[in-house]
Coordinates of C-alpha atoms and ligand atoms in Angstrom, one line a residue:
M266 CA 3.8 -48.4 -3.6
L267 CA 5.5 -47.8 -0.3
H268 CA 4.3 -49.9 2.6
T269 CA 5.1 -49.6 6.2
K270 CA 5.4 -52.3 8.8
C271 CA 6.8 -52.7 12.4
V272 CA 9.1 -55.2 14.0
W273 CA 9.8 -55.3 17.7
Q274 CA 12.1 -57.0 20.2
F275 CA 12.7 -57.0 23.9
H276 CA 15.8 -55.3 25.4
D277 CA 17.4 -55.3 28.9
K278 CA 16.4 -52.7 31.4
R279 CA 18.7 -49.7 31.2
E280 CA 18.9 -47.3 34.2
E281 CA 20.1 -44.5 32.1
L282 CA 16.8 -44.4 30.3
A283 CA 14.7 -43.5 33.3
D284 CA 15.5 -39.8 33.2
V285 CA 15.0 -39.7 29.5
F286 CA 11.6 -41.2 29.8
N287 CA 10.6 -38.6 32.4
Y288 CA 11.9 -35.8 30.3
F289 CA 10.1 -37.1 27.2
R290 CA 6.8 -37.5 29.1
L291 CA 7.1 -34.0 30.5
C292 CA 7.8 -32.5 27.1
T293 CA 4.9 -34.4 25.5
N294 CA 2.4 -33.4 28.2
E295 CA 3.5 -29.7 28.0
A296 CA 3.2 -29.8 24.2
I297 CA -0.3 -31.3 24.5
R298 CA -1.4 -28.8 27.1
I299 CA -0.1 -25.7 25.3
S300 CA -1.2 -26.8 21.8
D301 CA -4.7 -27.5 23.1
E302 CA -4.9 -24.2 24.9
K303 CA -3.6 -22.2 22.0
N304 CA -5.4 -24.4 19.5
L305 CA -2.2 -25.2 17.6
T306 CA -2.8 -27.9 14.9
S307 CA 0.0 -28.0 12.4
R308 CA 3.4 -29.5 13.1
N309 CA 5.1 -26.2 12.1
T310 CA 3.1 -23.9 14.4
M311 CA 3.5 -26.4 17.2
H312 CA 7.2 -26.5 16.6
H313 CA 7.5 -22.7 16.3
E314 CA 5.6 -22.1 19.6
L315 CA 6.9 -24.9 21.7
Y316 CA 10.5 -25.6 20.7
E317 CA 12.3 -22.9 22.8
H318 CA 10.1 -23.4 25.8
L319 CA 10.6 -27.2 25.9
R320 CA 14.3 -27.0 25.0
N321 CA 15.1 -24.5 27.7
N322 CA 14.8 -26.5 30.9
S323 CA 16.7 -29.6 29.8
Q324 CA 20.2 -30.9 29.6
Y325 CA 18.9 -33.5 27.3
Y326 CA 19.3 -34.0 23.7
A327 CA 17.2 -31.5 21.6
K328 CA 16.0 -34.2 19.3
Y329 CA 13.7 -35.5 22.1
V330 CA 11.8 -32.2 21.7
H331 CA 11.0 -33.1 18.1
G332 CA 9.9 -36.5 19.0
S333 CA 7.6 -35.4 21.8
I334 CA 6.0 -32.8 19.6
S335 CA 5.2 -35.6 17.1
V336 CA 3.7 -37.7 19.8
A337 CA 1.7 -34.8 21.2
K338 CA 0.4 -34.0 17.7
A339 CA -0.8 -37.6 17.1
R340 CA -2.5 -37.7 20.5
L341 CA -4.2 -34.3 20.0
K342 CA -5.5 -35.3 16.6
L343 CA -7.2 -38.3 18.2
Y344 CA -8.5 -36.2 21.1
R345 CA -10.0 -33.6 18.7
A346 CA -11.8 -36.3 16.8
T347 CA -13.2 -37.8 20.0
K348 CA -14.3 -34.4 21.3
K349 CA -16.6 -34.0 18.3
K350 CA -18.6 -37.0 19.5
K351 CA -18.0 -36.7 23.2
P352 CA -17.6 -33.0 24.2
N353 CA -16.7 -34.0 27.8
A354 CA -13.6 -36.0 26.8
N355 CA -10.6 -35.3 28.9
R356 CA -7.4 -33.9 27.4
P357 CA -4.9 -36.7 26.9
Y358 CA -2.1 -37.1 29.4
M359 CA 0.8 -39.5 28.7
K360 CA 1.6 -41.7 31.6
R361 CA 3.7 -44.3 29.8
N362 CA 7.4 -44.5 29.8
M363 CA 8.5 -44.2 26.2
I364 CA 10.4 -42.2 23.7
T365 CA 10.2 -42.0 20.0
L366 CA 13.2 -41.4 17.8
D367 CA 13.0 -40.3 14.2
N368 CA 15.4 -41.7 11.7
Q369 CA 17.7 -38.7 12.0
T370 CA 18.2 -39.3 15.7
Y371 CA 19.4 -42.9 15.7
K372 CA 21.9 -45.0 13.8
I373 CA 22.4 -48.7 13.4
I374 CA 26.1 -49.5 13.9
D375 CA 27.6 -52.9 14.2
N376 CA 24.2 -54.6 14.8
H377 CA 23.5 -52.1 17.6
L378 CA 20.9 -49.4 17.8
R379 CA 22.7 -46.2 18.8
F380 CA 20.9 -43.0 20.1
P381 CA 22.0 -40.1 22.2
I382 CA 20.7 -39.6 25.7
R383 CA 22.6 -36.3 26.1
A384 CA 24.7 -34.3 23.8
K385 CA 27.5 -36.6 22.6
Q386 CA 26.5 -39.3 25.1
Y387 CA 25.1 -42.4 23.5
I388 CA 23.3 -45.5 24.5
Y389 CA 23.7 -48.8 22.5
I390 CA 21.1 -51.6 22.4
K391 CA 21.9 -54.9 20.6
L392 CA 19.5 -55.7 17.9
A393 CA 18.2 -59.3 17.5
S394 CA 19.2 -61.1 14.3
Y395 CA 15.6 -61.4 13.1
V396 CA 15.2 -57.7 13.5
L397 CA 18.4 -56.9 11.5
Q398 CA 17.2 -59.4 8.8
K399 CA 13.9 -57.6 8.4
L400 CA 15.6 -54.2 8.2
E401 CA 18.2 -55.3 5.7
S402 CA 16.8 -53.7 2.5
A403 CA 14.2 -51.5 4.1
K404 CA 13.9 -47.8 4.6
L405 CA 14.0 -47.1 8.3
G406 CA 11.3 -45.1 10.0
S407 CA 10.8 -44.0 13.6
I408 CA 11.6 -46.1 16.6
T409 CA 9.7 -46.3 19.9
V410 CA 11.7 -47.3 23.0
T411 CA 9.9 -48.4 26.2
P412 CA 11.6 -49.8 29.3
E413 CA 11.5 -53.3 27.9
K414 CA 10.8 -53.1 24.2
L415 CA 12.0 -51.6 20.9
V416 CA 9.4 -51.1 18.1
I417 CA 11.0 -50.2 14.8
S418 CA 8.9 -49.1 11.8
Y419 CA 10.3 -49.6 8.4
S420 CA 9.0 -49.3 4.9
M421 CA 9.6 -51.0 1.6
E422 CA 8.7 -50.3 -2.0
I423 CA 6.3 -53.2 -2.9
Q424 CA 5.9 -54.2 -6.5
Q425 CA 2.2 -54.8 -7.3
K426 CA 1.7 -58.3 -8.6
N427 CA -0.9 -59.4 -11.1
P428 CA -2.0 -62.7 -9.6
H429 CA -3.1 -65.6 -11.7
S430 CA -5.9 -66.5 -9.3
Y431 CA -8.3 -64.8 -6.9
V432 CA -9.9 -66.0 -3.7
G433 CA -13.2 -64.9 -2.2
I434 CA -13.4 -65.0 1.6
D435 CA -16.5 -65.2 3.7
R436 CA -16.0 -64.4 7.4
N437 CA -18.3 -65.9 10.0
L438 CA -18.4 -66.2 13.7
D439 CA -16.9 -69.7 13.8
N440 CA -14.9 -69.8 10.6
A441 CA -13.5 -68.1 7.5
T442 CA -14.5 -69.9 4.3
S443 CA -12.6 -69.4 1.1
F444 CA -13.3 -70.3 -2.5
D445 CA -10.8 -69.5 -5.3
T446 CA -10.6 -69.5 -9.1
N447 CA -8.9 -72.9 -9.0
N448 CA -12.1 -74.3 -7.5
K449 CA -10.4 -74.8 -4.1
F450 CA -12.7 -74.5 -1.1
M451 CA -11.3 -74.1 2.4
I452 CA -12.7 -73.7 5.9
Y453 CA -10.4 -72.0 8.5
N454 CA -11.7 -72.9 11.9
L455 CA -12.1 -69.9 14.2
K456 CA -14.1 -71.6 16.9
K457 CA -11.2 -71.2 19.3
T458 CA -11.3 -67.4 19.2
N459 CA -14.8 -67.7 20.5
D460 CA -13.9 -70.2 23.2
I461 CA -11.2 -67.8 24.4
K462 CA -13.6 -64.9 24.5
Q463 CA -16.2 -67.0 26.2
K464 CA -13.7 -68.1 28.9
Y465 CA -12.6 -64.5 29.7
R466 CA -16.3 -63.4 29.8
Q467 CA -16.8 -66.0 32.4
V468 CA -13.7 -65.1 34.4
K469 CA -14.8 -61.5 34.4
S470 CA -18.4 -62.3 35.5
H471 CA -17.0 -64.1 38.5
F472 CA -15.3 -60.9 39.8
K473 CA -17.4 -59.9 42.8
R474 CA -15.3 -57.4 44.7
N475 CA -16.6 -53.9 44.8
D476 CA -13.4 -52.1 44.2
A477 CA -13.4 -50.2 40.9
R478 CA -9.6 -49.7 40.9
I479 CA -8.7 -53.3 41.3
R480 CA -11.5 -54.3 38.9
K481 CA -10.1 -52.0 36.2
K482 CA -6.6 -53.2 36.7
L483 CA -7.6 -56.8 36.5
F484 CA -9.9 -56.4 33.5
T485 CA -7.2 -54.6 31.6
K486 CA -4.9 -57.5 32.3
Y487 CA -7.4 -60.0 31.1
G488 CA -8.3 -57.9 28.1
K489 CA -4.6 -57.9 27.0
K490 CA -4.2 -61.6 27.5
E491 CA -7.4 -62.3 25.6
K492 CA -6.5 -60.0 22.8
N493 CA -3.0 -61.6 22.4
R494 CA -4.3 -65.1 22.3
V495 CA -7.1 -64.2 19.8
H496 CA -4.7 -62.2 17.6
Q497 CA -2.2 -65.0 17.5
L498 CA -4.8 -67.3 16.2
L499 CA -6.0 -64.8 13.6
H500 CA -2.4 -64.3 12.5
N501 CA -2.1 -68.0 11.6
V502 CA -5.2 -67.8 9.6
S503 CA -4.4 -64.5 7.8
K504 CA -0.9 -65.8 7.0
R505 CA -2.3 -68.9 5.4
I506 CA -4.8 -66.9 3.4
T507 CA -2.3 -64.4 2.1
S508 CA 0.6 -66.8 1.3
Q509 CA -1.1 -68.4 -1.7
N510 CA -0.2 -65.6 -4.1
Q511 CA -3.8 -64.9 -4.9
G512 CA -5.7 -61.7 -5.2
I513 CA -8.1 -61.3 -2.2
I514 CA -11.8 -60.5 -2.3
L515 CA -13.6 -59.6 0.9
E516 CA -17.0 -58.5 1.9
D517 CA -17.4 -54.9 2.9
I518 CA -19.1 -55.3 6.2
K519 CA -18.9 -51.8 7.5
G520 CA -21.5 -51.0 10.2
I521 CA -22.2 -54.7 10.8
R522 CA -22.2 -54.1 14.6
K523 CA -25.4 -52.0 14.1
L524 CA -27.1 -55.2 13.1
Y525 CA -26.6 -56.6 16.6
R526 CA -28.1 -53.9 18.8
K527 CA -30.5 -54.2 21.7
G528 CA -34.1 -54.3 20.5
N529 CA -33.3 -56.1 17.3
G530 CA -35.0 -59.2 18.5
Q531 CA -31.8 -61.1 19.3
G532 CA -31.0 -62.7 22.6
K533 CA -28.5 -61.0 24.9
K534 CA -26.1 -63.9 24.6
H535 CA -26.2 -63.9 20.8
R536 CA -25.7 -60.1 20.7
G537 CA -22.7 -60.4 23.0
K538 CA -21.1 -63.0 20.9
M539 CA -21.6 -61.2 17.6
N540 CA -20.4 -57.9 19.0
T541 CA -17.1 -59.3 20.1
W542 CA -16.5 -61.1 16.9
S543 CA -13.1 -60.1 15.6
F544 CA -13.9 -59.6 12.0
Y545 CA -12.2 -56.2 11.8
E546 CA -9.0 -57.6 13.2
L547 CA -9.0 -60.5 10.7
Q548 CA -9.7 -58.1 7.9
R549 CA -7.0 -55.7 9.0
Q550 CA -4.4 -58.6 9.1
I551 CA -5.4 -60.0 5.7
E552 CA -5.3 -56.6 4.1
Y553 CA -1.9 -55.5 5.4
K554 CA -0.3 -58.9 4.8
A555 CA -1.7 -59.1 1.2
K556 CA -0.5 -55.6 0.4
W557 CA 2.9 -56.4 1.8
N558 CA 3.0 -59.3 -0.6
G559 CA 2.0 -57.0 -3.4
L560 CA -1.4 -58.7 -3.8
P561 CA -4.5 -56.7 -4.6
V562 CA -7.4 -56.6 -2.1
Q563 CA -10.9 -55.8 -3.2
Y564 CA -14.1 -55.2 -1.2
V565 CA -17.5 -56.2 -2.5
K566 CA -21.0 -55.5 -1.2
A567 CA -22.1 -57.9 1.4
H568 CA -25.8 -57.7 0.7
G569 CA -27.3 -61.1 -0.1
T570 CA -24.0 -63.1 -0.3
S571 CA -25.2 -65.7 2.1
S572 CA -28.9 -65.8 1.1
K573 CA -28.8 -66.0 -2.7
C574 CA -27.8 -69.0 -4.8
A575 CA -24.3 -68.6 -6.2
V576 CA -25.4 -70.3 -9.4
C577 CA -28.7 -68.8 -10.3
G578 CA -29.1 -65.9 -7.9
I579 CA -32.4 -66.9 -6.5
K580 CA -33.1 -66.8 -2.7
L581 CA -32.1 -70.0 -1.0
V582 CA -34.2 -71.9 1.5
P583 CA -32.4 -72.7 4.7
E584 CA -32.2 -76.3 5.8
E585 CA -30.6 -77.8 9.0
H586 CA -27.0 -77.4 10.0
R587 CA -26.2 -74.3 7.9
V588 CA -27.1 -76.0 4.7
M589 CA -29.1 -74.1 2.0
R590 CA -31.3 -75.5 -0.7
C591 CA -31.8 -74.0 -4.1
T592 CA -35.3 -74.8 -5.5
V593 CA -34.2 -73.9 -9.1
C594 CA -30.8 -75.7 -9.3
K595 CA -32.1 -78.5 -7.1
I596 CA -28.9 -78.5 -5.0
L597 CA -27.9 -78.4 -1.4
I598 CA -25.0 -76.2 -0.5
D599 CA -23.1 -75.2 2.6
R600 CA -24.1 -71.7 3.6
D601 CA -20.6 -70.4 4.0
E602 CA -19.3 -72.0 0.8
N603 CA -22.1 -70.4 -1.1
A604 CA -21.3 -67.0 0.4
A605 CA -17.6 -67.4 -0.5
K606 CA -18.5 -68.3 -4.1
N607 CA -20.8 -65.2 -4.3
I608 CA -18.0 -63.0 -3.0
L609 CA -15.5 -64.3 -5.5
A610 CA -17.9 -63.9 -8.4
R611 CA -18.8 -60.3 -7.4
G612 CA -15.1 -59.4 -7.0
L613 CA -14.2 -60.8 -10.5
R614 CA -17.1 -59.2 -12.1
F615 CA -16.5 -55.7 -10.8
G616 CA -12.7 -55.9 -10.3
P617 CA -11.2 -52.5 -10.9
N618 CA -8.0 -53.8 -12.4
A619 CA -9.6 -56.1 -14.9
P620 CA -10.1 -54.6 -18.4
Q621 CA -13.6 -54.6 -19.8
V622 CA -13.1 -57.7 -22.0
E623 CA -11.1 -59.5 -19.3
A624 CA -13.9 -58.7 -16.8
M625 CA -16.5 -60.3 -19.0
K626 CA -14.3 -63.3 -19.5
Q627 CA -13.6 -63.5 -15.8
F628 CA -17.2 -63.3 -15.0
Q629 CA -17.9 -66.3 -17.3
D630 CA -15.2 -68.1 -15.5
A631 CA -16.7 -67.1 -12.2
E632 CA -20.1 -68.5 -13.3
S633 CA -18.6 -71.8 -14.3
I634 CA -16.6 -71.9 -11.0
V635 CA -19.6 -71.3 -8.9
A636 CA -21.5 -74.0 -10.7
S637 CA -18.9 -76.6 -9.8
Q638 CA -18.9 -78.5 -6.6
E639 CA -15.9 -79.5 -4.6
D640 CA -15.3 -80.8 -1.1
G641 CA -13.9 -78.3 1.3
Q642 CA -10.9 -79.0 3.3
I643 CA -11.2 -78.1 7.0
I644 CA -8.2 -76.6 8.5
N645 CA -7.7 -76.5 12.2
I646 CA -5.3 -73.9 13.3
P647 CA -3.2 -75.0 16.3
M648 CA -2.9 -72.7 19.3
T649 CA 0.5 -71.3 19.9
Ligands
ZN218 ZN1 -29.7 -71.9 -7.8

């Protein structure tokens, strides 16, 4: 299967790019406006209707017209989807300085990215060695250029592996807990992500000035900082999880935010915490990293994974400190460990790539796995 990824680097500010950015923005916004008014949806009709018009008033390279139509198309698609839910949504307007280049427009020559800014007039940007290394055997996709960054998309044919072991992962507010078919039990500490979020919530609540513009600007800045720090932490965790060469089994927790709505009997603080929980981000990272490594990712139903005994299936009795007790098996078990075991067992049992006989065998394995007890290793991920 072909998988796509991005790599980015900074570059020095180039004066020559300012006019190109302006032109690209103008083209994109024109393309958005006209396509919206005339209700153009396909790339071909957009191209047919817009190309001459956008091409006419420029001395710039025609390829930018193609790029701007692609960007306009993507923005319009999002806008049309939003409009179904919110009929008053405003038509998108691109304010950012950026251009996108398709792989026909640029070339990589002598470790430099080369693209035209006018007919037969080129700009060269030196590519960092880590970028060149990543692109070495990859198929190159489009490149986005902003005043300070290059974002290069590339794809590779990934050979699907058939892993020898599988790991079930239970995601919680404070940790991700894993249990695998080698009986290894791990806890990845995510407490810091909540500390970061808590800190930014406090900072924001101290903002008292009654100026919507400054408020928005400041909150956007905080939001970006918060996101970067949290994502960095999650990257460390998802990297560790996906570097073990194991098939991954996750809970399907779609719609989980609905569980934490006003009027569900939970306190405001608890709801706030749960609703900012970055489970989707961790899931997204694990999924794309696993796929990039050729490892299968499976989703299983979340229902009952944390409340039912992983050995006998009976409803557990909660004790103190997230410990659960099974009245049938007469055992005490950590709530998250039990959930990870349940997730693993479900994934092995209903795994789509396991043949019937194999599935039965794996299920027996799973049953013996979940019956065994082993101490978990707690991993604290350092902040970077
Ligand atoms: Zn039991």
